[in-house]
PDB file of C-alpha atoms in Angstrom:
ATOM      1  CA  MET A 577      60.250 133.694  98.336  1.00 49.00           C
ATOM      2  CA  LYS A 578      57.952 130.845  97.386  1.00 49.00           C
ATOM      3  CA  ARG A 579      60.141 130.078  94.402  1.00 52.00           C
ATOM      4  CA  PHE A 580      63.289 129.818  96.516  1.00 46.00           C
ATOM      5  CA  PHE A 581      62.740 126.296  97.850  1.00 46.00           C
ATOM      6  CA  PRO A 582      61.905 124.664  94.486  1.00 50.00           C
ATOM      7  CA  LEU A 583      64.927 126.340  92.937  1.00 44.00           C
ATOM      8  CA  LEU A 584      67.105 125.169  95.835  1.00 43.00           C
ATOM      9  CA  GLY A 585      65.815 121.638  95.336  1.00 43.00           C
ATOM     10  CA  VAL A 586      66.667 121.739  91.639  1.00 39.00           C
ATOM     11  CA  ALA A 587      70.171 123.028  92.430  1.00 40.00           C
ATOM     12  CA  LEU A 588      70.785 120.290  94.994  1.00 38.00           C
ATOM     13  CA  LEU A 589      69.499 117.634  92.612  1.00 38.00           C
ATOM     14  CA  GLY A 590      71.812 118.946  89.918  1.00 42.00           C
ATOM     15  CA  ALA A 591      74.793 118.874  92.274  1.00 40.00           C
ATOM     16  CA  LEU A 592      74.005 115.298  93.363  1.00 38.00           C
ATOM     17  CA  THR A 593      73.569 114.187  89.761  1.00 40.00           C
ATOM     18  CA  TRP A 594      76.928 115.724  88.812  1.00 39.00           C
ATOM     19  CA  SER A 595      78.605 114.005  91.773  1.00 45.00           C
ATOM     20  CA  CYS A 596      77.075 110.636  90.872  1.00 48.00           C
ATOM     21  CA  ASP A 597      78.168 111.064  87.262  1.00 68.00           C
ATOM     22  CA  GLU A 598      81.720 111.854  88.345  1.00 69.00           C
ATOM     23  CA  ASN A 599      81.811 108.856  90.685  1.00 84.00           C
ATOM     24  CA  ALA A 600      80.565 106.626  87.860  1.00 87.00           C
ATOM     25  CA  ARG A 601      83.257 108.059  85.586  1.00 90.00           C
ATOM     26  CA  LEU A 602      86.029 107.194  88.068  1.00 93.00           C
ATOM     27  CA  ALA A 603      84.566 103.714  88.650  1.00 93.00           C
ATOM     28  CA  ASN A 604      84.613 103.097  84.916  1.00 93.00           C
ATOM     29  CA  GLU A 605      88.144 104.454  84.450  1.00 95.00           C
ATOM     30  CA  ILE A 606      89.797 102.330  87.135  1.00 96.00           C
ATOM     31  CA  THR A 607      88.220  99.027  86.052  1.00 95.00           C
ATOM     32  CA  GLY A 608      90.934  96.696  84.764  1.00 96.00           C
ATOM     33  CA  VAL A 609      94.391  95.434  85.673  1.00 98.00           C
ATOM     34  CA  TRP A 610      97.126  97.847  86.757  1.00 98.00           C
ATOM     35  CA  THR A 611     100.765  97.191  87.678  1.00 98.00           C
ATOM     36  CA  GLY A 612     102.872  99.295  90.014  1.00 97.00           C
ATOM     37  CA  THR A 613     106.585  99.946  90.240  1.00 96.00           C
ATOM     38  CA  ILE A 614     109.024  97.991  92.376  1.00 96.00           C
ATOM     39  CA  GLU A 615     108.871  98.906  96.072  1.00 95.00           C
ATOM     40  CA  ASN A 616     110.889  97.796  99.074  1.00 94.00           C
ATOM     41  CA  PHE A 617     109.474  96.593 102.382  1.00 93.00           C
ATOM     42  CA  THR A 618     110.682  94.721 105.454  1.00 90.00           C
ATOM     43  CA  ASP A 619     109.492  93.005 108.627  1.00 85.00           C
ATOM     44  CA  ASN A 620     111.902  95.262 110.583  1.00 82.00           C
ATOM     45  CA  SER A 621     113.674  92.186 111.875  1.00 80.00           C
ATOM     46  CA  THR A 622     115.430  89.774 109.557  1.00 81.00           C
ATOM     47  CA  ILE A 623     113.906  89.936 106.097  1.00 87.00           C
ATOM     48  CA  THR A 624     114.157  92.565 103.380  1.00 91.00           C
ATOM     49  CA  ALA A 625     112.080  92.274 100.234  1.00 95.00           C
ATOM     50  CA  SER A 626     110.957  94.058  97.099  1.00 97.00           C
ATOM     51  CA  ILE A 627     107.549  93.722  95.478  1.00 97.00           C
ATOM     52  CA  ILE A 628     105.699  94.614  92.305  1.00 98.00           C
ATOM     53  CA  ASP A 629     101.957  94.817  92.952  1.00 98.00           C
ATOM     54  CA  THR A 630      99.298  94.179  90.325  1.00 98.00           C
ATOM     55  CA  TYR A 631      95.842  95.582  91.105  1.00 98.00           C
ATOM     56  CA  ASP A 632      92.803  93.983  89.510  1.00 98.00           C
ATOM     57  CA  PHE A 633      89.853  96.374  89.890  1.00 97.00           C
ATOM     58  CA  MET A 634      86.898  94.263  88.831  1.00 95.00           C
ATOM     59  CA  PRO A 635      83.825  95.865  87.233  1.00 87.00           C
ATOM     60  CA  ASP A 636      81.560  98.211  89.120  1.00 76.00           C
ATOM     61  CA  THR A 637      78.718  96.492  90.978  1.00 73.00           C
ATOM     62  CA  CYS A 638      76.477  99.308  92.231  1.00 66.00           C
ATOM     63  CA  THR A 639      75.578  98.739  95.891  1.00 62.00           C
ATOM     64  CA  ALA A 640      72.140  98.976  97.482  1.00 55.00           C
ATOM     65  CA  ARG A 641      73.108 102.452  98.728  1.00 66.00           C
ATOM     66  CA  GLY A 642      73.854 103.560  95.186  1.00 71.00           C
ATOM     67  CA  GLN A 643      77.629 103.563  95.658  1.00 84.00           C
ATOM     68  CA  HIS A 644      79.983 102.526  92.901  1.00 92.00           C
ATOM     69  CA  ALA A 645      82.034  99.594  94.191  1.00 93.00           C
ATOM     70  CA  GLY A 646      83.524  96.267  93.183  1.00 94.00           C
ATOM     71  CA  PRO A 647      85.910  93.426  94.101  1.00 96.00           C
ATOM     72  CA  LEU A 648      89.664  94.010  94.217  1.00 97.00           C
ATOM     73  CA  THR A 649      92.558  91.551  94.059  1.00 98.00           C
ATOM     74  CA  ILE A 650      96.185  92.565  94.610  1.00 98.00           C
ATOM     75  CA  ALA A 651      98.833  90.087  93.453  1.00 98.00           C
ATOM     76  CA  GLY A 652     102.486  90.563  94.335  1.00 98.00           C
ATOM     77  CA  MET A 653     105.709  89.325  92.751  1.00 98.00           C
ATOM     78  CA  ILE A 654     108.276  89.293  95.554  1.00 97.00           C
ATOM     79  CA  SER A 655     112.037  88.932  95.882  1.00 95.00           C
ATOM     80  CA  THR A 656     113.451  88.411  99.372  1.00 93.00           C
ATOM     81  CA  SER A 657     116.780  88.183 101.114  1.00 89.00           C
ATOM     82  CA  THR A 658     117.680  87.267 104.678  1.00 85.00           C
ATOM     83  CA  GLN A 659     120.369  85.669 106.824  1.00 80.00           C
ATOM     84  CA  VAL A 660     120.325  82.706 109.155  1.00 72.00           C
ATOM     85  CA  VAL A 661     122.891  82.674 111.931  1.00 66.00           C
ATOM     86  CA  GLY A 662     123.876  79.293 113.366  1.00 58.00           C
ATOM     87  CA  ASP A 663     124.419  78.474 117.033  1.00 54.00           C
ATOM     88  CA  ASN A 664     128.077  77.751 116.392  1.00 53.00           C
ATOM     89  CA  SER A 665     130.066  81.005 116.178  1.00 48.00           C
ATOM     90  CA  LEU A 666     132.503  79.323 113.788  1.00 48.00           C
ATOM     91  CA  ILE A 667     129.771  78.996 111.169  1.00 56.00           C
ATOM     92  CA  GLU A 668     129.291  82.095 109.063  1.00 67.00           C
ATOM     93  CA  PRO A 669     125.726  83.406 108.505  1.00 73.00           C
ATOM     94  CA  ILE A 670     123.838  81.691 105.694  1.00 78.00           C
ATOM     95  CA  ASN A 671     122.509  84.098 103.052  1.00 83.00           C
ATOM     96  CA  ILE A 672     119.105  83.123 101.680  1.00 86.00           C
ATOM     97  CA  SER A 673     117.244  84.677  98.757  1.00 90.00           C
ATOM     98  CA  THR A 674     114.039  83.534  97.141  1.00 92.00           C
ATOM     99  CA  ALA A 675     111.118  84.470  94.939  1.00 94.00           C
ATOM    100  CA  ALA A 676     107.562  84.419  96.248  1.00 96.00           C
ATOM    101  CA  LYS A 677     104.032  85.262  95.167  1.00 97.00           C
ATOM    102  CA  SER A 678     101.264  86.816  97.222  1.00 98.00           C
ATOM    103  CA  VAL A 679      97.548  87.419  96.731  1.00 98.00           C
ATOM    104  CA  ILE A 680      95.168  89.432  98.903  1.00 98.00           C
ATOM    105  CA  LYS A 681      91.510  90.157  98.191  1.00 98.00           C
ATOM    106  CA  GLY A 682      89.083  92.878  99.137  1.00 97.00           C
ATOM    107  CA  SER A 683      86.934  95.587  97.604  1.00 96.00           C
ATOM    108  CA  TRP A 684      87.026  99.149  96.289  1.00 96.00           C
ATOM    109  CA  THR A 685      84.426 101.898  96.670  1.00 95.00           C
ATOM    110  CA  VAL A 686      84.299 105.343  95.086  1.00 94.00           C
ATOM    111  CA  VAL A 687      83.693 107.824  97.921  1.00 91.00           C
ATOM    112  CA  ASP A 688      84.257 110.999  95.904  1.00 87.00           C
ATOM    113  CA  ASP A 689      85.071 111.961  92.336  1.00 87.00           C
ATOM    114  CA  ASP A 690      88.804 111.398  93.054  1.00 93.00           C
ATOM    115  CA  GLU A 691      88.868 109.155  96.139  1.00 95.00           C
ATOM    116  CA  LEU A 692      88.707 105.393  96.622  1.00 97.00           C
ATOM    117  CA  LEU A 693      88.063 103.489  99.820  1.00 97.00           C
ATOM    118  CA  ILE A 694      89.956 100.175  99.846  1.00 97.00           C
ATOM    119  CA  ARG A 695      89.015  97.314 102.154  1.00 97.00           C
ATOM    120  CA  LEU A 696      91.427  94.360 102.124  1.00 98.00           C
ATOM    121  CA  ASP A 697      90.720  91.121 103.986  1.00 98.00           C
ATOM    122  CA  PRO A 698      93.833  90.142 105.997  1.00 97.00           C
ATOM    123  CA  GLY A 699      92.527  86.579 106.252  1.00 97.00           C
ATOM    124  CA  SER A 700      92.618  86.221 102.466  1.00 98.00           C
ATOM    125  CA  LEU A 701      96.377  86.819 102.224  1.00 98.00           C
ATOM    126  CA  ASP A 702      98.008  83.828 100.529  1.00 98.00           C
ATOM    127  CA  ILE A 703     101.773  83.465 100.068  1.00 97.00           C
ATOM    128  CA  THR A 704     103.408  80.883  97.805  1.00 96.00           C
ATOM    129  CA  ILE A 705     107.096  79.960  97.982  1.00 93.00           C
ATOM    130  CA  ASP A 706     108.503  77.132  95.899  1.00 89.00           C
ATOM    131  CA  PRO A 707     111.428  75.420  97.690  1.00 86.00           C
ATOM    132  CA  LYS A 708     113.145  75.166  94.286  1.00 85.00           C
ATOM    133  CA  ASP A 709     113.254  78.977  94.176  1.00 85.00           C
ATOM    134  CA  VAL A 710     115.172  79.208  97.459  1.00 86.00           C
ATOM    135  CA  ALA A 711     118.827  80.078  96.844  1.00 84.00           C
ATOM    136  CA  VAL A 712     121.139  79.343  99.778  1.00 79.00           C
ATOM    137  CA  ASN A 713     124.634  80.826  99.653  1.00 73.00           C
ATOM    138  CA  THR A 714     127.189  79.359 102.054  1.00 65.00           C
ATOM    139  CA  ASN A 715     130.924  79.611 102.351  1.00 59.00           C
ATOM    140  CA  PRO A 716     132.379  76.540 100.586  1.00 55.00           C
ATOM    141  CA  TYR A 717     135.385  76.677 102.926  1.00 54.00           C
ATOM    142  CA  ASN A 718     133.213  76.515 106.025  1.00 54.00           C
ATOM    143  CA  PRO A 719     134.597  73.816 108.349  1.00 47.00           C
ATOM    144  CA  GLU A 720     131.105  72.425 108.877  1.00 50.00           C
ATOM    145  CA  ASN A 721     129.135  71.452 105.808  1.00 49.00           C
ATOM    146  CA  VAL A 722     125.560  72.759 105.941  1.00 55.00           C
ATOM    147  CA  GLN A 723     123.040  70.330 104.473  1.00 59.00           C
ATOM    148  CA  VAL A 724     121.188  72.888 102.379  1.00 61.00           C
ATOM    149  CA  ASP A 725     118.619  70.669 100.666  1.00 65.00           C
ATOM    150  CA  SER A 726     117.298  69.278 103.916  1.00 65.00           C
ATOM    151  CA  LEU A 727     116.770  72.803 105.252  1.00 70.00           C
ATOM    152  CA  ARG A 728     114.893  74.298 102.294  1.00 75.00           C
ATOM    153  CA  GLN A 729     111.437  73.452 103.664  1.00 77.00           C
ATOM    154  CA  ALA A 730     112.321  75.013 107.019  1.00 79.00           C
ATOM    155  CA  PHE A 731     113.671  78.098 105.250  1.00 82.00           C
ATOM    156  CA  CYS A 732     110.403  78.396 103.287  1.00 87.00           C
ATOM    157  CA  ALA A 733     108.317  78.200 106.442  1.00 87.00           C
ATOM    158  CA  ASN A 734     110.369  80.856 108.225  1.00 86.00           C
ATOM    159  CA  ILE A 735     110.372  83.183 105.216  1.00 90.00           C
ATOM    160  CA  GLU A 736     106.616  82.773 104.825  1.00 92.00           C
ATOM    161  CA  ILE A 737     106.043  83.801 108.450  1.00 91.00           C
ATOM    162  CA  SER A 738     108.228  86.896 108.082  1.00 91.00           C
ATOM    163  CA  LEU A 739     106.664  87.831 104.754  1.00 94.00           C
ATOM    164  CA  ARG A 740     103.133  87.464 106.101  1.00 95.00           C
ATOM    165  CA  GLN A 741     103.752  89.944 108.900  1.00 93.00           C
ATOM    166  CA  ALA A 742     105.559  92.385 106.603  1.00 94.00           C
ATOM    167  CA  LEU A 743     102.823  92.218 103.948  1.00 96.00           C
ATOM    168  CA  LEU A 744     100.011  92.639 106.468  1.00 95.00           C
ATOM    169  CA  ASN A 745     101.734  95.767 107.748  1.00 94.00           C
ATOM    170  CA  ARG A 746     102.205  97.001 104.195  1.00 95.00           C
ATOM    171  CA  TYR A 747      98.628  96.411 103.049  1.00 96.00           C
ATOM    172  CA  ALA A 748      97.164  97.878 106.260  1.00 95.00           C
ATOM    173  CA  SER A 749      98.115 101.302 104.893  1.00 93.00           C
ATOM    174  CA  VAL A 750      96.374 100.660 101.564  1.00 96.00           C
ATOM    175  CA  ASN A 751      92.946 101.804 102.722  1.00 95.00           C
ATOM    176  CA  HIS A 752      92.361 105.169 101.089  1.00 96.00           C
ATOM    177  CA  LEU A 753      93.544 106.331  97.664  1.00 97.00           C
ATOM    178  CA  ASP A 754      93.365 110.096  97.374  1.00 97.00           C
ATOM    179  CA  ASP A 755      93.610 112.456  94.401  1.00 97.00           C
ATOM    180  CA  VAL A 756      93.077 109.576  91.952  1.00 97.00           C
ATOM    181  CA  LYS A 757      93.635 110.613  88.345  1.00 96.00           C
ATOM    182  CA  VAL A 758      93.579 108.386  85.262  1.00 96.00           C
ATOM    183  CA  LYS A 759      95.408 109.830  82.275  1.00 95.00           C
ATOM    184  CA  GLY A 760      95.822 107.549  79.291  1.00 93.00           C
ATOM    185  CA  GLN A 761      97.452 104.336  80.482  1.00 96.00           C
ATOM    186  CA  LEU A 762      98.519 105.693  83.879  1.00 97.00           C
ATOM    187  CA  MET A 763      96.690 105.955  87.195  1.00 98.00           C
ATOM    188  CA  LYS A 764      98.191 108.344  89.741  1.00 97.00           C
ATOM    189  CA  TYR A 765      97.105 108.641  93.354  1.00 97.00           C
ATOM    190  CA  GLU A 766      98.316 109.373  96.884  1.00 97.00           C
ATOM    191  CA  ILE A 767      98.449 107.259 100.036  1.00 95.00           C
ATOM    192  CA  ASN A 768      99.264 109.297 103.145  1.00 92.00           C
ATOM    193  CA  ASP A 769     100.550 112.123 100.909  1.00 92.00           C
ATOM    194  CA  ILE A 770     102.957 109.774  99.092  1.00 94.00           C
ATOM    195  CA  ASP A 771     102.611 109.630  95.309  1.00 96.00           C
ATOM    196  CA  HIS A 772     102.052 106.300  93.555  1.00 96.00           C
ATOM    197  CA  THR A 773     101.649 105.362  89.901  1.00 97.00           C
ATOM    198  CA  LEU A 774     100.082 102.302  88.243  1.00 98.00           C
ATOM    199  CA  ALA A 775     100.267 101.385  84.551  1.00 98.00           C
ATOM    200  CA  ARG A 776      97.319  99.748  82.812  1.00 97.00           C
ATOM    201  CA  GLN A 777      97.879  96.224  81.512  1.00 95.00           C
ATOM    202  CA  GLN A 778      96.382  95.283  78.162  1.00 81.00           C
TER     203      GLN A 778
END
């Protein structure tokens, strides 16, 4: 019986060492820049949009608690479409589409050999819309001529507000990546039992 406790200690140490090695392996594999596939999202009100996210998992910086972790930046290339309805019922809705860019920052932490904890800072979300990228489609036969150029800045401001809310809702769910597997140039994982795939960028 006296040998039981030392042997148990050796077994536990071996298990912890294996776990740490596996966590370090995953931390090393995910480091780099990865791009996702196009996904749709909306603010459930007026705007619909599609986005391609690019994840930049920066190198592992081992924490004081011995966890494998590092900074994370997610950049988005966005296409949006929406309608603006005028007060005058004779004026048809104005269709607006634009391109936008977003950036949000946070961190990643390996919590198991195939799980990542993601913490994104909502206050870091930055959205860029160039007024020149705003396309406004109106009916040329409309009896009242809409002064499009003078409204572009206002359109940008309204789109930015809608996008901010929609993106914050979207990224709120990106907090735990489960069943993470890196095979060749692909990273596969689940968020709330939904499969996702990222491709490594050279």
